[in-house]
Amino acid sequence: MTMQHSIQDERNILLRPHTGQFVIDELPLMFVCMAGLVYGGMEGLPLSSMARIVSLFLLLVLLYRFIYLRRIRYRVGEEQLVSEHGIFIRRVDYMELYRIVDFQEHQGLLQQICGLKTVRILSMDRNTPRLDLIGVRCGNDIVAIIRERVEINKRKKGIYEITNH
């Protein structure tokens, strides 16, 4: 499944993290879980039942984290960037586009291999000074779209940046 970039209408863009981001984030825990299940499946070894119990607990943790990742939504509107996340308790953060001041793109080694990136948005928003859009496909130039909307909103509100260079 790819980073979903669906335009609901001309004003709203909906983004979801790529499922490959789950593997990238949870690979060490997945290895520990598999090793515990293999060790726990061997009869007569010391602590094999404990290894099974711990591995089953880790499987539940992995399931929770997978569902959490699948429930993340980023919506880029005309005036706001909205971030929704959570399973049992949903949290919705609203970031006014005119408050965005900078962007960064980051790729770890596994993200490079999978063709994914993390887009970091820096803003002057008090509640959300930094927002990471994780699992974005490298071919998706969401920064250009957001930057254009930021500039439009700053012009509409009469906000101008003054720099000392």
Protein backbone atom coordinates (compact mmCIF):
# COMPACT_ATOMS: atom_id res chain seq x y z
CA MET A 1 0.00 0.00 0.00
CA THR A 2 1.42 3.38 -0.93
CA MET A 3 1.37 6.74 0.79
CA GLN A 4 -2.11 7.75 -0.05
CA HIS A 5 -2.26 11.09 -1.73
CA SER A 6 -5.88 11.46 -2.62
CA ILE A 7 -7.40 14.77 -3.52
CA GLN A 8 -10.87 14.78 -2.03
CA ASP A 9 -11.53 18.04 -3.80
CA GLU A 10 -9.27 20.79 -5.08
CA ARG A 11 -8.75 22.17 -1.56
CA ASN A 12 -8.01 19.13 0.63
CA ILE A 13 -5.21 16.61 0.28
CA LEU A 14 -5.33 13.49 2.46
CA LEU A 15 -2.05 11.74 3.33
CA ARG A 16 -1.45 8.46 5.16
CA PRO A 17 1.86 6.85 6.08
CA HIS A 18 3.06 4.00 3.88
CA THR A 19 2.76 0.60 5.62
CA GLY A 20 6.45 -0.01 4.90
CA GLN A 21 7.15 2.62 7.56
CA PHE A 22 5.86 0.13 10.14
CA VAL A 23 8.49 -2.43 9.14
CA ILE A 24 11.18 0.27 9.19
CA ASP A 25 10.17 1.47 12.66
CA GLU A 26 9.56 -1.93 14.24
CA LEU A 27 12.16 -4.20 12.59
CA PRO A 28 14.25 -4.79 15.76
CA LEU A 29 11.15 -5.61 17.82
CA MET A 30 9.92 -7.95 15.08
CA PHE A 31 13.24 -9.85 15.16
CA VAL A 32 13.13 -10.15 18.96
CA CYS A 33 9.54 -11.38 18.78
CA MET A 34 10.34 -14.00 16.11
CA ALA A 35 13.42 -15.19 17.99
CA GLY A 36 11.38 -15.54 21.17
CA LEU A 37 8.69 -17.53 19.37
CA VAL A 38 11.28 -19.85 17.82
CA TYR A 39 13.07 -20.33 21.14
CA GLY A 40 9.77 -20.76 22.96
CA GLY A 41 8.71 -23.44 20.49
CA MET A 42 11.71 -25.64 21.31
CA GLU A 43 10.88 -28.24 23.94
CA GLY A 44 13.09 -28.82 26.93
CA LEU A 45 15.02 -25.53 26.82
CA PRO A 46 15.20 -23.38 29.95
CA LEU A 47 12.70 -20.52 30.07
CA SER A 48 11.00 -21.54 26.81
CA SER A 49 7.52 -20.91 28.26
CA MET A 50 8.68 -17.46 29.45
CA ALA A 51 10.00 -16.71 25.93
CA ARG A 52 6.59 -17.65 24.48
CA ILE A 53 4.75 -15.37 26.91
CA VAL A 54 7.08 -12.43 26.27
CA SER A 55 6.83 -12.97 22.50
CA LEU A 56 3.03 -13.02 22.62
CA PHE A 57 3.08 -9.78 24.59
CA LEU A 58 5.44 -8.26 21.98
CA LEU A 59 3.06 -9.41 19.24
CA LEU A 60 0.28 -7.44 20.94
CA VAL A 61 2.55 -4.39 21.13
CA LEU A 62 3.37 -4.74 17.43
CA LEU A 63 -0.32 -5.09 16.56
CA TYR A 64 -1.16 -1.94 18.54
CA ARG A 65 1.64 0.01 16.82
CA PHE A 66 0.53 -1.22 13.38
CA ILE A 67 -3.07 -0.15 13.99
CA TYR A 68 -1.85 3.19 15.38
CA LEU A 69 0.21 3.84 12.21
CA ARG A 70 -2.72 2.89 9.96
CA ARG A 71 -4.98 5.37 11.79
CA ILE A 72 -2.67 8.37 11.21
CA ARG A 73 -4.11 10.94 8.79
CA TYR A 74 -2.67 14.23 7.57
CA ARG A 75 -5.00 16.60 5.77
CA VAL A 76 -3.63 19.64 3.96
CA GLY A 77 -6.42 22.15 3.52
CA GLU A 78 -6.47 25.66 2.18
CA GLU A 79 -5.69 27.25 5.56
CA GLN A 80 -4.74 24.42 7.93
CA LEU A 81 -2.70 21.26 8.17
CA VAL A 82 -4.62 18.76 10.29
CA SER A 83 -2.96 15.76 11.93
CA GLU A 84 -5.13 12.94 13.34
CA HIS A 85 -3.72 10.05 15.33
CA GLY A 86 -4.61 7.60 18.08
CA ILE A 87 -6.65 4.46 18.54
CA PHE A 88 -8.59 4.55 21.79
CA ILE A 89 -8.17 8.28 22.22
CA ARG A 90 -8.04 10.21 18.96
CA ARG A 91 -6.05 13.42 18.92
CA VAL A 92 -6.50 16.05 16.24
CA ASP A 93 -3.91 18.81 15.90
CA TYR A 94 -4.60 21.87 13.77
CA MET A 95 -1.70 23.89 12.41
CA GLU A 96 -2.45 27.16 10.66
CA LEU A 97 -0.52 27.19 7.38
CA TYR A 98 0.56 30.82 7.75
CA ARG A 99 2.49 29.81 10.91
CA ILE A 100 4.74 27.34 9.06
CA VAL A 101 8.29 28.65 8.80
CA ASP A 102 10.45 25.80 7.50
CA PHE A 103 10.61 22.25 6.14
CA GLN A 104 13.10 19.41 6.43
CA GLU A 105 13.20 16.03 4.73
CA HIS A 106 14.89 13.10 6.43
CA GLN A 107 15.64 9.58 5.19
CA GLY A 108 17.17 6.84 7.28
CA LEU A 109 18.93 3.99 5.51
CA LEU A 110 15.87 1.73 5.49
CA GLN A 111 13.69 4.58 4.29
CA GLN A 112 16.11 5.15 1.40
CA ILE A 113 15.92 1.46 0.48
CA CYS A 114 12.10 1.54 0.60
CA GLY A 115 11.77 4.89 -1.21
CA LEU A 116 10.22 6.67 1.77
CA LYS A 117 11.00 9.85 3.68
CA THR A 118 9.91 11.85 6.70
CA VAL A 119 8.90 15.45 6.10
CA ARG A 120 9.38 17.65 9.16
CA ILE A 121 7.33 20.83 9.30
CA LEU A 122 8.51 23.56 11.67
CA SER A 123 6.03 26.21 12.71
CA MET A 124 5.41 29.01 15.16
CA ASP A 125 2.31 27.14 16.40
CA ARG A 126 2.32 26.86 20.20
CA ASN A 127 0.73 23.41 20.37
CA THR A 128 2.55 21.87 17.41
CA PRO A 129 5.90 23.58 16.77
CA ARG A 130 7.12 20.47 14.93
CA LEU A 131 5.11 17.96 12.93
CA ASP A 132 6.63 14.91 11.27
CA LEU A 133 4.82 13.47 8.26
CA ILE A 134 6.19 9.92 8.32
CA GLY A 135 6.22 7.33 5.56
CA VAL A 136 5.90 9.77 2.65
CA ARG A 137 6.84 8.35 -0.76
CA CYS A 138 9.96 10.03 -2.18
CA GLY A 139 8.15 10.87 -5.42
CA ASN A 140 5.49 12.80 -3.49
CA ASP A 141 6.51 16.49 -3.43
CA ILE A 142 4.13 17.48 -0.66
CA VAL A 143 6.56 20.20 0.50
CA ALA A 144 6.00 22.20 -2.69
CA ILE A 145 2.22 22.00 -2.27
CA ILE A 146 2.32 23.03 1.39
CA ARG A 147 4.87 25.80 0.69
CA GLU A 148 2.61 27.26 -2.01
CA ARG A 149 -0.37 27.24 0.35
CA VAL A 150 1.73 28.77 3.14
CA GLU A 151 2.71 31.67 0.88
CA ILE A 152 -0.89 32.22 -0.22
CA ASN A 153 -2.06 32.30 3.42
CA LYS A 154 0.72 34.67 4.49
CA ARG A 155 -0.20 37.06 1.67
CA LYS A 156 -3.92 36.86 2.56
CA LYS A 157 -3.14 37.71 6.20
CA GLY A 158 -0.55 40.35 5.37
CA ILE A 159 2.32 38.46 7.06
CA TYR A 160 5.79 39.25 5.76
CA GLU A 161 9.06 37.72 6.89
CA ILE A 162 11.89 40.08 7.73
CA THR A 163 15.39 38.59 7.71
CA ASN A 164 18.84 39.93 8.55
CA HIS A 165 21.28 38.66 5.99
